[in-house]
Each structure stands twice: as C-alpha cells, then as structure tokens.
C-alpha cells in the first residue's frame, strides 16, 4: 500500500507516534488510509451540507475496511462574489484547490481519495487534482438546490439576477424583487439550474468519476446520503483493483464528456474546465474538437437558464445516465471505458430509460440537431470564443451591430442601467480575461441587466472574461487572445460593426487589414490592475481562456 511509506518499518516509528497522537489504533493503521477532501464551509449554500456527506462517506469507507481521514478544501460562492472585487478570486481558486489537495495527498501518502465538492470551482479543481495525483479516487457532490416557487411557477437564482435588471428598468417593483429574494434559493445545494456547478457535477458522471445520480440527486434528499456511503465503499474497491483517475479519464472519456455537455446544454465554463482537467491528465483537448462533436450531437435538454426546468426535473427523468442512453442509440458514445463503478459505461447505462420526454427529448426529436455550446472563430477571436447556443434567442443566432466598447465590467453595467445600450448594439467588455482581470470574472450582472431590460433578443455581449452558467442570451465569452496580451478585442473601436454568426461559428468586426495593423501599431499594454499577492502571481502564470486558463511556468 502507498501508505506503508508512513506507517510500516522501524524508520516509520516516529510517524506512528504521530498517528498515535491523533488517536489512531493499530488496527486502523493496518487498513488503507483514505483521504476525504471536504469542501464544507458556512459561506457557500452548496457546501453547508457537506459535513453530512462527509460523515456518510466516512461510514462507507469504514464499512468496507478502510480508515477515513478528512482534510479540507476551500470554496468560493460565485453568487456572493459576483459583481465586485470578489469575483476576481473565483476562477483562481481552482488552482489553489488542486494545488493544496496535491500537497495534502502527497505529503500524507493516502491510498485513495474521496472528493466531496459541490460548487463551481471545487469540482474542476478536485478533478484536476485527481488527474495530477493519480491515486484511486471517486467523487460525491453535495447535490443541487431545489428550485424556488413564485406562485405556480418555479424560479431560481438567474431569475433573481434578472429581477434586479427589471427593477432598474422600471419593470418590477421593489416588493416583487423582495419576493424573489425570499423564494429563489429555498434550500441548501448548488444553484438549481444547469449552471456551472451542476454542469460539472453532471460531467463528473459523464467522465466516469462519479456514481449514478452524483450530478442530479437533490441536496436535501436522503438518497444523497446513501450515494455518499456507496462512494465510501466503492473507493475501497478502486484501491483494491488499483483503478486510477487516468485509467478512467482517457481522451475517449473526455470526448464522451463533451458529447454529454452538448446534449445537456451545460455552462460555457465547462469549456474552461474540461481542457484544464484534460491537461492534468496529459491530454490536449483542443476546443476545435468541440464544434466537431457539437455538429453530430443533438441538444436534448433545455434546463434553466435555457428553459424553465431544473436539475430536480432531470433527476426524476432518469438523470445523466438516461441522457447517455439516448445518445448511445445513435452510437455517439464510447461505451467500453472503465469507470469508478468498476464497470464500463455500457454496463452503467444499461436499462437507464428516459422517463420524461419533455425534460429529456428523445434523440429522434431534439431541441436542435446540434449541441448546446458553440465555439466561434474570426478576426475578433482568432483562437476561439464560446457561447451557450441553446440559451440564445433564435433571432440572435445571426446578428450584426455597432460595437459599444467598455474596458471593465462596471462601466458596461452603468451604461446598460442608464439606458445607453439600445436594440442592435453589441456590448464589448474587455481587459477582463485571465491576465487582464486578473482572474477572468463572471459577468452575470451585465447579462442579467440586458435580459431584465428586455434586450435579450436584440443585444449581444462579447468579452474576454466569462459568464455564469446562469447567463442566457447572445453572451459570448472567453475571447482569445485576450485584450491584455494584445488580442484583437483590444483593437475594437466604438461603432465598429461586429458580425456574429453562431450557426456558422464565426465572429468578426468589419475593419480592413490595413486599419487593423495601424491600430495594432498604436496599441500599448496596460499596467497590471493588481501587482501584489496571489492575483499578481496568477496573472503572471495563467494562459488564455482557449487553453483552459491553466497555469504554466514560463
């Protein structure tokens, strides 16, 4: 066992004395040591219940003959961090989570790991750590929040943000805003739509790193406790069989995940996280492959924010495995891959039927013949940029309009809220990328303000930053190269005509090559916004959005 290096032999007598100080018995030290990475805290609604999940995992590990040992991981609530300095610290925690988990796992020689995340950066951060450390590992999340209720209508956090935009536009009273405020988030759990947290928890199932239901069983259901116990038991089987994350997270598994991503209509943030996780597994996941997969993958689900159904509805319809079974009817998945269940994908999804054809469309009658996410290219984004196609109004799939240019999110919000953005405009927010932000802020506030003012079917928004999974509309993010490194988005001027064609995966601004070179010659790099602390170090090492915003030592 890996843990023998800290507990067996005379040289390890000092180590054993420290285990004695922790209260471990001789019998416990004779068993495999299983690290349980707990992301529990009292500031993230999706993490407030993780203490109960962790206790269930511990019981499962002990029942199956292991010794469970808990250590922590940090977590940021993207909703609470939204719209202020705090959002610069959201994406960057992904690397801290991966790095600190690597440090703890390697320093203490665990034989296996059970990862217990839930919200936006913890899931990809811990998947990155699992791929990097490569000891047997399994994931069990805290589960999604139930949707709120406004009368007979279900509601959620994206409605809450849009309510603010409607209030600022004079379309909603403060009393209505307060009612949303009190009803949008009724339980613990990751926010109730197909936002980033739930996207990544569902894709953990798709990758083969989480048990059936990991992405969809609501946080408040007792079934969530049972799946946690089973995850604790299953890690012991993975340790015994020496099935490691890189045995599971192969290139074919990532292609499966991208396929399921397209069918589910996941958050655009998955286009940051999947390449970053693949990078840790030694796999180059070029985003060009996303459009190839999207071209042959039908979009089967329109969960919030694309539609009015929620993760709880997906769970009742059969969950991720039912979606996979639909996709497999046309041979769109590689099904002979090993997973954390110890079985293949084919064995896992056998008999997992679609129980509600309104929630999961049959593959013969999808919402669209192509996937929920599109990767665009053109002279505005020579590398790539990303849009959640399934959440774009049909009339905005092709759009042409004048650029309204802002060098930070705050200036754009002020212009939207004061009525300076009108039908047909293309809002450009730049210097908000991984380096320029730094930290690549999510921009749910400006997109929600556009929707709240009733401009969702006439105004597009483009940025080198990123969007919340709760964003809907023609919101195009991750423009690469970003403005801070001299990408063409830095050269866009007020009034330039921008042409967007999501159907053809193109995005361009109409200027001549000669004019573009003239602008490039006069462009000067901006002084860094932050010069001290973690964000300064992050900005120095981070790559572009099209590469997953991973850190690289120069």
GROMACS .gro file of N, CA and C in nm, residues 168-260:
model
  279
  168UNK      N    1  -3.436   4.791  -1.224
  168UNK     CA    2  -3.363   4.909  -1.271
  168UNK      C    3  -3.425   4.968  -1.397
  169UNK      N    4  -3.496   4.883  -1.474
  169UNK     CA    5  -3.562   4.931  -1.595
  169UNK      C    6  -3.704   4.980  -1.567
  170UNK      N    7  -3.744   4.978  -1.440
  170UNK     CA    8  -3.878   5.023  -1.404
  170UNK      C    9  -3.987   4.923  -1.437
  171UNK      N   10  -3.950   4.797  -1.459
  171UNK     CA   11  -4.047   4.694  -1.497
  171UNK      C   12  -4.088   4.604  -1.381
  172UNK      N   13  -4.032   4.628  -1.263
  172UNK     CA   14  -4.065   4.545  -1.147
  172UNK      C   15  -4.056   4.632  -1.023
  173UNK      N   16  -4.147   4.608  -0.929
  173UNK     CA   17  -4.146   4.683  -0.804
  173UNK      C   18  -4.048   4.624  -0.706
  174UNK      N   19  -4.010   4.703  -0.604
  174UNK     CA   20  -3.921   4.653  -0.501
  174UNK      C   21  -3.987   4.539  -0.424
  175UNK      N   22  -4.118   4.543  -0.408
  175UNK     CA   23  -4.189   4.436  -0.339
  175UNK      C   24  -4.174   4.303  -0.414
  176UNK      N   25  -4.177   4.310  -0.547
  176UNK     CA   26  -4.159   4.188  -0.627
  176UNK      C   27  -4.015   4.137  -0.618
  177UNK      N   28  -3.919   4.231  -0.618
  177UNK     CA   29  -3.778   4.192  -0.602
  177UNK      C   30  -3.758   4.120  -0.470
  178UNK      N   31  -3.817   4.173  -0.363
  178UNK     CA   32  -3.803   4.112  -0.231
  178UNK      C   33  -3.867   3.973  -0.229
  179UNK      N   34  -3.979   3.956  -0.298
  179UNK     CA   35  -4.041   3.823  -0.304
  179UNK      C   36  -3.948   3.723  -0.372
  180UNK      N   37  -3.888   3.764  -0.484
  180UNK     CA   38  -3.787   3.679  -0.550
  180UNK      C   39  -3.673   3.647  -0.453
  181UNK      N   40  -3.627   3.750  -0.385
  181UNK     CA   41  -3.515   3.738  -0.292
  181UNK      C   42  -3.542   3.630  -0.187
  182UNK      N   43  -3.667   3.621  -0.143
  182UNK     CA   44  -3.702   3.527  -0.037
  182UNK      C   45  -3.739   3.389  -0.087
  183UNK      N   46  -3.755   3.373  -0.220
  183UNK     CA   47  -3.804   3.246  -0.272
  183UNK      C   48  -3.713   3.180  -0.375
  184UNK      N   49  -3.613   3.252  -0.426
  184UNK     CA   50  -3.533   3.199  -0.537
  184UNK      C   51  -3.444   3.083  -0.495
  185UNK      N   52  -3.395   3.085  -0.372
  185UNK     CA   53  -3.298   2.985  -0.326
  185UNK      C   54  -3.351   2.921  -0.197
  186UNK      N   55  -3.442   2.822  -0.207
  186UNK     CA   56  -3.513   2.775  -0.088
  186UNK      C   57  -3.441   2.669  -0.005
  187UNK      N   58  -3.335   2.607  -0.057
  187UNK     CA   59  -3.268   2.500   0.018
  187UNK      C   60  -3.117   2.513   0.002
  188UNK      N   61  -3.045   2.433   0.077
  188UNK     CA   62  -2.901   2.422   0.052
  188UNK      C   63  -2.881   2.351  -0.081
  189UNK      N   64  -2.760   2.354  -0.132
  189UNK     CA   65  -2.727   2.287  -0.257
  189UNK      C   66  -2.673   2.383  -0.360
  190UNK      N   67  -2.618   2.328  -0.466
  190UNK     CA   68  -2.569   2.409  -0.579
  190UNK      C   69  -2.690   2.462  -0.655
  191UNK      N   70  -2.683   2.588  -0.700
  191UNK     CA   71  -2.800   2.657  -0.757
  191UNK      C   72  -2.869   2.572  -0.863
  192UNK      N   73  -3.003   2.580  -0.870
  192UNK     CA   74  -3.089   2.472  -0.918
  192UNK      C   75  -3.093   2.448  -1.068
  193UNK      N   76  -3.034   2.535  -1.150
  193UNK     CA   77  -3.037   2.515  -1.294
  193UNK      C   78  -2.912   2.446  -1.345
  194UNK      N   79  -2.901   2.436  -1.478
  194UNK     CA   80  -2.782   2.378  -1.540
  194UNK      C   81  -2.674   2.487  -1.548
  195UNK      N   82  -2.637   2.534  -1.429
  195UNK     CA   83  -2.532   2.633  -1.416
  195UNK      C   84  -2.398   2.560  -1.404
  196UNK      N   85  -2.291   2.630  -1.373
  196UNK     CA   86  -2.159   2.569  -1.378
  196UNK      C   87  -2.142   2.455  -1.279
  197UNK      N   88  -2.187   2.473  -1.155
  197UNK     CA   89  -2.168   2.368  -1.055
  197UNK      C   90  -2.237   2.239  -1.097
  198UNK      N   91  -2.364   2.250  -1.135
  198UNK     CA   92  -2.437   2.130  -1.174
  198UNK      C   93  -2.387   2.075  -1.306
  199UNK      N   94  -2.343   2.162  -1.396
  199UNK     CA   95  -2.282   2.114  -1.520
  199UNK      C   96  -2.163   2.024  -1.489
  200UNK      N   97  -2.074   2.072  -1.403
  200UNK     CA   98  -1.952   1.996  -1.375
  200UNK      C   99  -1.982   1.870  -1.293
  201UNK      N  100  -2.081   1.874  -1.205
  201UNK     CA  101  -2.117   1.753  -1.132
  201UNK      C  102  -2.178   1.649  -1.225
  202UNK      N  103  -2.259   1.693  -1.323
  202UNK     CA  104  -2.312   1.600  -1.423
  202UNK      C  105  -2.200   1.545  -1.510
  203UNK      N  106  -2.104   1.630  -1.547
  203UNK     CA  107  -1.993   1.585  -1.631
  203UNK      C  108  -1.898   1.494  -1.556
  204UNK      N  109  -1.898   1.501  -1.423
  204UNK     CA  110  -1.821   1.405  -1.344
  204UNK      C  111  -1.876   1.264  -1.364
  205UNK      N  112  -2.008   1.252  -1.371
  205UNK     CA  113  -2.069   1.123  -1.406
  205UNK      C  114  -2.027   1.083  -1.548
  206UNK      N  115  -2.033   1.179  -1.640
  206UNK     CA  116  -2.001   1.151  -1.779
  206UNK      C  117  -1.857   1.104  -1.797
  207UNK      N  118  -1.766   1.162  -1.718
  207UNK     CA  119  -1.624   1.123  -1.725
  207UNK      C  120  -1.599   0.986  -1.661
  208UNK      N  121  -1.695   0.941  -1.580
  208UNK     CA  122  -1.678   0.813  -1.512
  208UNK      C  123  -1.620   0.824  -1.374
  209UNK      N  124  -1.617   0.947  -1.317
  209UNK     CA  125  -1.556   0.968  -1.186
  209UNK      C  126  -1.657   0.982  -1.072
  210UNK      N  127  -1.787   0.977  -1.104
  210UNK     CA  128  -1.892   0.985  -1.001
  210UNK      C  129  -1.997   0.880  -1.024
  211UNK      N  130  -2.061   0.835  -0.917
  211UNK     CA  131  -2.165   0.733  -0.928
  211UNK      C  132  -2.291   0.790  -0.990
  212UNK      N  133  -2.381   0.702  -1.033
  212UNK     CA  134  -2.510   0.740  -1.091
  212UNK      C  135  -2.586   0.831  -0.994
  213UNK      N  136  -2.628   0.946  -1.044
  213UNK     CA  137  -2.702   1.041  -0.962
  213UNK      C  138  -2.617   1.147  -0.897
  214UNK      N  139  -2.485   1.135  -0.909
  214UNK     CA  140  -2.397   1.233  -0.845
  214UNK      C  141  -2.430   1.377  -0.886
  215UNK      N  142  -2.467   1.396  -1.013
  215UNK     CA  143  -2.493   1.531  -1.062
  215UNK      C  144  -2.634   1.581  -1.039
  216UNK      N  145  -2.728   1.492  -1.005
  216UNK     CA  146  -2.868   1.532  -1.010
  216UNK      C  147  -2.949   1.508  -0.882
  217UNK      N  148  -2.910   1.418  -0.795
  217UNK     CA  149  -2.989   1.392  -0.674
  217UNK      C  150  -2.988   1.517  -0.587
  218UNK      N  151  -3.105   1.575  -0.555
  218UNK     CA  152  -3.108   1.699  -0.477
  218UNK      C  153  -3.037   1.687  -0.342
  219UNK      N  154  -2.981   1.800  -0.301
  219UNK     CA  155  -2.902   1.805  -0.176
  219UNK      C  156  -2.983   1.762  -0.055
  220UNK      N  157  -3.112   1.792  -0.056
  220UNK     CA  158  -3.194   1.765   0.063
  220UNK      C  159  -3.253   1.626   0.066
  221UNK      N  160  -3.229   1.544  -0.036
  221UNK     CA  161  -3.283   1.409  -0.039
  221UNK      C  162  -3.194   1.313   0.040
  222UNK      N  163  -3.255   1.222   0.110
  222UNK     CA  164  -3.177   1.122   0.184
  222UNK      C  165  -3.098   1.031   0.090
  223UNK      N  166  -3.144   1.021  -0.034
  223UNK     CA  167  -3.070   0.944  -0.134
  223UNK      C  168  -2.928   0.997  -0.150
  224UNK      N  169  -2.909   1.128  -0.125
  224UNK     CA  170  -2.776   1.188  -0.133
  224UNK      C  171  -2.685   1.129  -0.026
  225UNK      N  172  -2.737   1.101   0.092
  225UNK     CA  173  -2.658   1.037   0.198
  225UNK      C  174  -2.622   0.894   0.158
  226UNK      N  175  -2.716   0.826   0.095
  226UNK     CA  176  -2.690   0.687   0.055
  226UNK      C  177  -2.582   0.680  -0.053
  227UNK      N  178  -2.588   0.773  -0.151
  227UNK     CA  179  -2.484   0.770  -0.255
  227UNK      C  180  -2.347   0.800  -0.196
  228UNK      N  181  -2.343   0.885  -0.092
  228UNK     CA  182  -2.216   0.915  -0.025
  228UNK      C  183  -2.159   0.791   0.043
  229UNK      N  184  -2.246   0.714   0.108
  229UNK     CA  185  -2.199   0.589   0.170
  229UNK      C  186  -2.146   0.493   0.064
  230UNK      N  187  -2.219   0.485  -0.048
  230UNK     CA  188  -2.173   0.395  -0.154
  230UNK      C  189  -2.040   0.441  -0.214
  231UNK      N  190  -2.020   0.573  -0.225
  231UNK     CA  191  -1.891   0.624  -0.273
  231UNK      C  192  -1.780   0.584  -0.178
  232UNK      N  193  -1.806   0.591  -0.047
  232UNK     CA  194  -1.707   0.547   0.052
  232UNK      C  195  -1.675   0.400   0.039
  233UNK      N  196  -1.776   0.320   0.011
  233UNK     CA  197  -1.750   0.176  -0.009
  233UNK      C  198  -1.676   0.152  -0.140
  234UNK      N  199  -1.716   0.224  -0.244
  234UNK     CA  200  -1.660   0.199  -0.377
  234UNK      C  201  -1.512   0.235  -0.386
  235UNK      N  202  -1.466   0.335  -0.308
  235UNK     CA  203  -1.324   0.370  -0.315
  235UNK      C  204  -1.237   0.253  -0.272
  236UNK      N  205  -1.289   0.171  -0.182
  236UNK     CA  206  -1.210   0.056  -0.137
  236UNK      C  207  -1.193  -0.046  -0.250
  237UNK      N  208  -1.295  -0.060  -0.332
  237UNK     CA  209  -1.284  -0.149  -0.448
  237UNK      C  210  -1.184  -0.093  -0.549
  238UNK      N  211  -1.188   0.039  -0.570
  238UNK     CA  212  -1.094   0.101  -0.663
  238UNK      C  213  -0.950   0.087  -0.615
  239UNK      N  214  -0.929   0.100  -0.482
  239UNK     CA  215  -0.795   0.081  -0.425
  239UNK      C  216  -0.750  -0.063  -0.445
  240UNK      N  217  -0.839  -0.156  -0.417
  240UNK     CA  218  -0.804  -0.298  -0.430
  240UNK      C  219  -0.768  -0.334  -0.573
  241UNK      N  220  -0.844  -0.280  -0.670
  241UNK     CA  221  -0.821  -0.310  -0.811
  241UNK      C  222  -0.717  -0.216  -0.874
  242UNK      N  223  -0.672  -0.115  -0.797
  242UNK     CA  224  -0.576  -0.015  -0.843
  242UNK      C  225  -0.624   0.055  -0.971
  243UNK      N  226  -0.752   0.093  -0.971
  243UNK     CA  227  -0.808   0.172  -1.082
  243UNK      C  228  -0.789   0.319  -1.049
  244UNK      N  229  -0.708   0.387  -1.133
  244UNK     CA  230  -0.669   0.525  -1.105
  244UNK      C  231  -0.744   0.622  -1.197
  245UNK      N  232  -0.745   0.751  -1.161
  245UNK     CA  233  -0.814   0.851  -1.243
  245UNK      C  234  -0.772   0.853  -1.389
  246UNK      N  235  -0.643   0.836  -1.416
  246UNK     CA  236  -0.601   0.841  -1.556
  246UNK      C  237  -0.639   0.715  -1.633
  247UNK      N  238  -0.673   0.607  -1.560
  247UNK     CA  239  -0.730   0.489  -1.626
  247UNK      C  240  -0.873   0.518  -1.672
  248UNK      N  241  -0.939   0.607  -1.599
  248UNK     CA  242  -1.079   0.642  -1.626
  248UNK      C  243  -1.088   0.763  -1.719
  249UNK      N  244  -1.013   0.868  -1.688
  249UNK     CA  245  -1.021   0.994  -1.765
  249UNK      C  246  -0.926   0.989  -1.884
  250UNK      N  247  -0.963   0.908  -1.982
  250UNK     CA  248  -0.888   0.895  -2.107
  250UNK      C  249  -0.938   0.999  -2.208
  251UNK      N  250  -0.871   1.008  -2.322
  251UNK     CA  251  -0.917   1.100  -2.426
  251UNK      C  252  -1.059   1.067  -2.468
  252UNK      N  253  -1.090   0.937  -2.479
  252UNK     CA  254  -1.225   0.897  -2.519
  252UNK      C  255  -1.328   0.938  -2.413
  253UNK      N  256  -1.289   0.933  -2.286
  253UNK     CA  257  -1.379   0.976  -2.178
  253UNK      C  258  -1.407   1.126  -2.188
  254UNK      N  259  -1.307   1.204  -2.224
  254UNK     CA  260  -1.329   1.348  -2.241
  254UNK      C  261  -1.417   1.376  -2.362
  255UNK      N  262  -1.403   1.298  -2.468
  255UNK     CA  263  -1.492   1.314  -2.584
  255UNK      C  264  -1.635   1.279  -2.543
  256UNK      N  265  -1.651   1.174  -2.461
  256UNK     CA  266  -1.783   1.142  -2.407
  256UNK      C  267  -1.840   1.260  -2.330
  257UNK      N  268  -1.755   1.319  -2.244
  257UNK     CA  269  -1.800   1.431  -2.161
  257UNK      C  270  -1.843   1.549  -2.247
  258UNK      N  271  -1.767   1.579  -2.353
  258UNK     CA  272  -1.804   1.688  -2.443
  258UNK      C  273  -1.937   1.658  -2.514
  259UNK      N  274  -1.956   1.532  -2.550
  259UNK     CA  275  -2.081   1.492  -2.615
  259UNK      C  276  -2.199   1.511  -2.522
  260UNK      N  277  -2.185   1.468  -2.398
  260UNK     CA  278  -2.293   1.482  -2.300
  260UNK      C  279  -2.314   1.628  -2.264
   0.00000   0.00000   0.00000
